[in-house]
Short mmCIF file of N, CA and C in Angstrom, two decimals:
data_model
loop_
_atom_site.label_atom_id
_atom_site.label_comp_id
_atom_site.label_asym_id
_atom_site.label_seq_id
_atom_site.Cartn_x
_atom_site.Cartn_y
_atom_site.Cartn_z
N GLY A 1 249.98 129.09 32.61
CA GLY A 1 248.73 129.89 32.11
C GLY A 1 247.53 129.14 32.23
N ASP A 2 246.33 129.76 31.77
CA ASP A 2 245.20 128.98 31.87
C ASP A 2 244.96 128.08 30.82
N PRO A 3 244.65 126.58 31.01
CA PRO A 3 244.63 125.77 29.89
C PRO A 3 243.58 126.05 29.15
N ALA A 4 242.53 126.64 29.52
CA ALA A 4 241.08 127.07 28.71
C ALA A 4 241.75 127.95 27.70
N ALA A 5 242.70 129.00 27.85
CA ALA A 5 243.12 129.83 26.99
C ALA A 5 243.95 129.41 26.10
N VAL A 6 244.37 128.23 25.84
CA VAL A 6 245.54 127.79 24.93
C VAL A 6 244.63 127.66 23.68
N GLU A 7 245.42 128.21 22.61
CA GLU A 7 244.85 128.11 21.14
C GLU A 7 245.56 126.98 20.49
N VAL A 8 244.82 126.33 19.82
CA VAL A 8 245.40 125.05 18.93
C VAL A 8 244.90 125.63 17.27
N GLU A 9 245.94 125.28 16.51
CA GLU A 9 245.59 125.43 15.31
C GLU A 9 245.91 123.98 14.38
N VAL A 10 245.23 123.66 13.55
CA VAL A 10 245.16 122.36 12.84
C VAL A 10 245.39 122.71 11.37
N GLU A 11 246.29 122.08 10.66
CA GLU A 11 246.39 122.42 9.19
C GLU A 11 246.66 120.78 8.67
N VAL A 12 245.76 120.64 7.43
CA VAL A 12 246.02 119.34 6.74
C VAL A 12 246.45 119.79 5.39
N THR A 13 247.59 119.22 4.82
CA THR A 13 248.06 119.45 3.49
C THR A 13 248.07 117.92 2.65
N LEU A 14 247.59 118.03 1.60
CA LEU A 14 247.68 116.89 0.78
C LEU A 14 248.66 116.95 -0.49
N THR A 15 249.44 115.97 -0.75
CA THR A 15 250.19 115.94 -1.81
C THR A 15 249.82 114.64 -2.50
N ASP A 16 250.46 114.39 -3.74
CA ASP A 16 250.33 112.95 -4.51
C ASP A 16 251.02 112.01 -3.49
N ARG A 17 251.84 112.17 -2.67
CA ARG A 17 252.67 110.96 -2.02
C ARG A 17 252.25 110.99 -0.41
N GLU A 18 251.76 112.00 -0.03
CA GLU A 18 251.32 112.12 1.64
C GLU A 18 250.40 113.03 1.83
N VAL A 19 249.86 112.68 3.17
CA VAL A 19 248.97 113.68 4.06
C VAL A 19 249.94 114.07 5.18
N VAL A 20 249.98 115.42 5.34
CA VAL A 20 250.83 116.24 6.26
C VAL A 20 249.81 116.79 7.40
N LEU A 21 249.72 116.44 8.49
CA LEU A 21 248.86 116.88 9.58
C LEU A 21 249.59 117.64 10.53
N THR A 22 249.55 118.99 10.70
CA THR A 22 250.32 119.77 11.59
C THR A 22 249.22 120.40 12.56
N VAL A 23 249.62 120.21 13.98
CA VAL A 23 248.74 120.53 15.01
C VAL A 23 249.73 121.45 16.03
N SER A 24 249.31 122.90 15.98
CA SER A 24 250.14 123.78 16.75
C SER A 24 249.40 124.28 18.05
N ASP A 25 250.21 124.69 18.96
CA ASP A 25 249.48 125.21 20.13
C ASP A 25 250.39 126.52 20.67
N ASP A 26 249.72 127.30 21.45
CA ASP A 26 250.62 128.26 22.22
C ASP A 26 250.69 128.03 23.82
N GLY A 27 250.60 126.82 24.04
CA GLY A 27 250.61 126.33 25.37
C GLY A 27 251.89 126.40 25.92
N PRO A 28 252.20 125.58 27.12
CA PRO A 28 253.41 125.79 27.91
C PRO A 28 254.60 124.93 27.39
N GLY A 29 254.20 124.16 26.27
CA GLY A 29 255.27 123.15 25.91
C GLY A 29 255.01 121.67 26.09
N LEU A 30 255.79 121.02 25.50
CA LEU A 30 255.40 119.56 25.65
C LEU A 30 256.39 118.99 26.67
N PRO A 31 256.22 118.26 28.03
CA PRO A 31 257.20 117.71 28.82
C PRO A 31 258.19 117.04 28.27
N ASN A 32 259.44 117.02 28.81
CA ASN A 32 260.52 116.30 28.26
C ASN A 32 260.33 114.89 28.10
N THR A 33 259.54 114.21 28.95
CA THR A 33 259.11 112.75 28.82
C THR A 33 258.41 112.61 27.62
N GLU A 34 257.50 113.29 27.35
CA GLU A 34 256.59 113.17 26.02
C GLU A 34 257.55 113.26 24.68
N GLN A 35 258.38 114.42 24.74
CA GLN A 35 259.32 114.61 23.74
C GLN A 35 260.19 113.17 23.35
N ARG A 36 260.83 112.67 24.56
CA ARG A 36 261.66 111.54 24.41
C ARG A 36 261.01 110.32 23.73
N VAL A 37 259.60 110.27 23.89
CA VAL A 37 258.81 109.07 23.48
C VAL A 37 258.79 109.53 21.95
N LEU A 38 258.57 110.69 21.38
CA LEU A 38 258.59 110.88 19.99
C LEU A 38 259.77 110.94 19.33
N THR A 39 260.83 111.34 20.12
CA THR A 39 262.16 111.39 19.42
C THR A 39 262.94 110.12 19.38
N THR A 40 262.77 109.17 20.41
CA THR A 40 263.51 108.00 20.46
C THR A 40 262.51 106.76 19.96
N GLY A 41 261.13 107.19 20.08
CA GLY A 41 260.27 105.94 19.68
C GLY A 41 260.18 104.76 20.67
N LYS A 42 260.82 105.23 21.86
CA LYS A 42 260.83 104.13 22.94
C LYS A 42 260.28 104.64 24.22
N GLU A 43 260.03 103.67 25.11
CA GLU A 43 259.62 103.83 26.33
C GLU A 43 260.13 102.88 27.33
N THR A 44 260.58 103.28 28.46
CA THR A 44 261.05 102.43 29.37
C THR A 44 260.58 102.43 30.71
N PRO A 45 260.61 101.53 31.43
CA PRO A 45 260.05 101.77 32.94
C PRO A 45 260.45 103.23 33.75
N VAL A 46 261.63 103.55 33.32
CA VAL A 46 262.21 105.03 33.91
C VAL A 46 261.58 106.08 33.05
N VAL A 47 261.70 105.91 31.76
CA VAL A 47 261.32 107.01 30.88
C VAL A 47 260.07 106.49 29.96
N HIS A 48 258.86 107.12 30.43
CA HIS A 48 257.89 106.97 29.71
C HIS A 48 256.91 108.02 29.79
N GLY A 49 256.05 108.16 28.68
CA GLY A 49 254.87 109.27 28.56
C GLY A 49 254.04 109.22 29.74
N GLN A 50 253.52 110.40 29.90
CA GLN A 50 252.48 110.62 31.01
C GLN A 50 251.16 109.84 30.73
N GLY A 51 250.93 109.67 29.40
CA GLY A 51 249.56 109.10 29.07
C GLY A 51 249.94 108.23 27.89
N LEU A 52 248.69 107.65 27.41
CA LEU A 52 248.93 106.83 26.24
C LEU A 52 248.81 107.53 24.88
N GLY A 53 248.27 108.72 24.91
CA GLY A 53 248.00 109.31 23.54
C GLY A 53 249.20 109.52 22.82
N ILE A 54 250.17 109.96 23.15
CA ILE A 54 251.42 110.25 22.28
C ILE A 54 252.05 109.02 21.81
N TRP A 55 252.24 108.07 22.67
CA TRP A 55 252.83 106.78 22.40
C TRP A 55 251.92 106.00 21.21
N ILE A 56 250.58 105.92 21.55
CA ILE A 56 249.85 105.39 20.46
C ILE A 56 249.74 106.05 19.14
N VAL A 57 249.81 107.33 19.01
CA VAL A 57 249.88 107.93 17.93
C VAL A 57 251.19 107.75 17.34
N ASN A 58 252.38 107.73 17.96
CA ASN A 58 253.64 107.52 17.49
C ASN A 58 253.87 106.02 16.91
N TRP A 59 253.18 105.10 17.63
CA TRP A 59 253.05 103.74 17.28
C TRP A 59 252.43 103.43 16.06
N ILE A 60 251.09 103.94 15.89
CA ILE A 60 250.34 103.75 14.57
C ILE A 60 251.00 104.51 13.42
N VAL A 61 251.69 105.73 13.50
CA VAL A 61 252.14 106.55 12.42
C VAL A 61 253.38 105.78 12.06
N SER A 62 254.22 105.21 12.95
CA SER A 62 255.31 104.36 12.45
C SER A 62 255.07 103.14 11.75
N ASP A 63 254.08 102.64 12.21
CA ASP A 63 253.78 101.31 11.72
C ASP A 63 253.08 101.20 10.26
N ILE A 64 252.66 102.48 9.87
CA ILE A 64 252.07 102.73 8.61
C ILE A 64 252.97 103.45 7.56
N GLY A 65 254.20 103.51 8.18
CA GLY A 65 255.48 104.03 7.33
C GLY A 65 255.35 105.70 7.58
N GLY A 66 254.72 106.44 8.25
CA GLY A 66 254.90 107.65 8.45
C GLY A 66 255.96 108.27 9.44
N ASP A 67 255.88 109.42 9.70
CA ASP A 67 256.71 109.81 10.80
C ASP A 67 256.18 111.03 11.41
N ILE A 68 256.69 111.31 12.66
CA ILE A 68 256.27 112.51 13.32
C ILE A 68 257.51 113.41 13.73
N THR A 69 257.25 114.66 13.53
CA THR A 69 258.48 115.67 13.81
C THR A 69 257.87 116.52 14.92
N LEU A 70 258.60 116.92 15.84
CA LEU A 70 258.17 117.97 16.99
C LEU A 70 259.15 119.00 16.99
N THR A 71 258.42 120.27 17.11
CA THR A 71 259.15 121.64 17.20
C THR A 71 258.26 122.07 18.72
N ASP A 72 259.34 122.11 19.54
CA ASP A 72 258.73 122.61 21.07
C ASP A 72 259.51 123.55 21.53
N ALA A 73 258.69 124.76 22.26
CA ALA A 73 259.30 125.98 22.90
C ALA A 73 258.49 126.25 23.99
N SER A 74 259.07 127.26 24.59
CA SER A 74 258.25 127.48 26.01
C SER A 74 256.87 128.21 25.60
N ASP A 75 256.81 128.76 24.28
CA ASP A 75 255.45 129.54 23.94
C ASP A 75 254.72 128.60 23.01
N GLY A 76 254.94 127.14 23.11
CA GLY A 76 254.09 126.35 22.41
C GLY A 76 254.78 125.10 21.83
N THR A 77 253.85 124.40 21.09
CA THR A 77 254.40 123.22 20.42
C THR A 77 253.79 122.72 19.26
N THR A 78 254.63 122.45 18.10
CA THR A 78 253.97 122.01 16.96
C THR A 78 254.38 120.57 16.54
N VAL A 79 253.40 119.72 16.40
CA VAL A 79 253.73 118.49 16.07
C VAL A 79 253.26 118.18 14.50
N THR A 80 254.04 117.79 13.79
CA THR A 80 253.76 117.54 12.31
C THR A 80 253.88 115.93 12.06
N VAL A 81 252.76 115.45 11.46
CA VAL A 81 252.58 113.97 11.18
C VAL A 81 252.39 113.95 9.60
N HIS A 82 253.39 113.10 9.16
CA HIS A 82 253.52 112.67 7.79
C HIS A 82 253.05 111.18 7.41
N LEU A 83 251.77 111.17 6.70
CA LEU A 83 251.47 109.91 6.42
C LEU A 83 251.46 109.65 4.97
N PRO A 84 252.04 108.42 4.57
CA PRO A 84 251.95 108.17 3.17
C PRO A 84 250.51 107.94 2.58
N ARG A 85 250.20 108.45 1.53
CA ARG A 85 248.97 108.09 0.72
C ARG A 85 248.97 106.92 0.07
N PRO A 86 247.94 106.09 0.12
CA PRO A 86 247.95 104.85 -0.56
C PRO A 86 247.96 105.03 -2.06
N SER A 87 248.57 104.14 -2.69
CA SER A 87 248.63 104.29 -4.29
C SER A 87 247.39 103.99 -4.81
#
């Protein structure tokens, strides 16, 4: 499809313990190499993301004690980021 026609929805939820950021789109889905970076938390010379964006987000979120979950389908992707709230 037309990349300009992709719709993105962003939702932020606050609880006493965390901030949850959910980004959903109706695009073609996340490439398998990008998914592996999020699910394994590793890159190798053979398996690596197409850019630095997802790897940097994953690294920062993990470093501050958060986590990222991914739901991917052919009709879109949802990435949910859980960040701990400071005490």
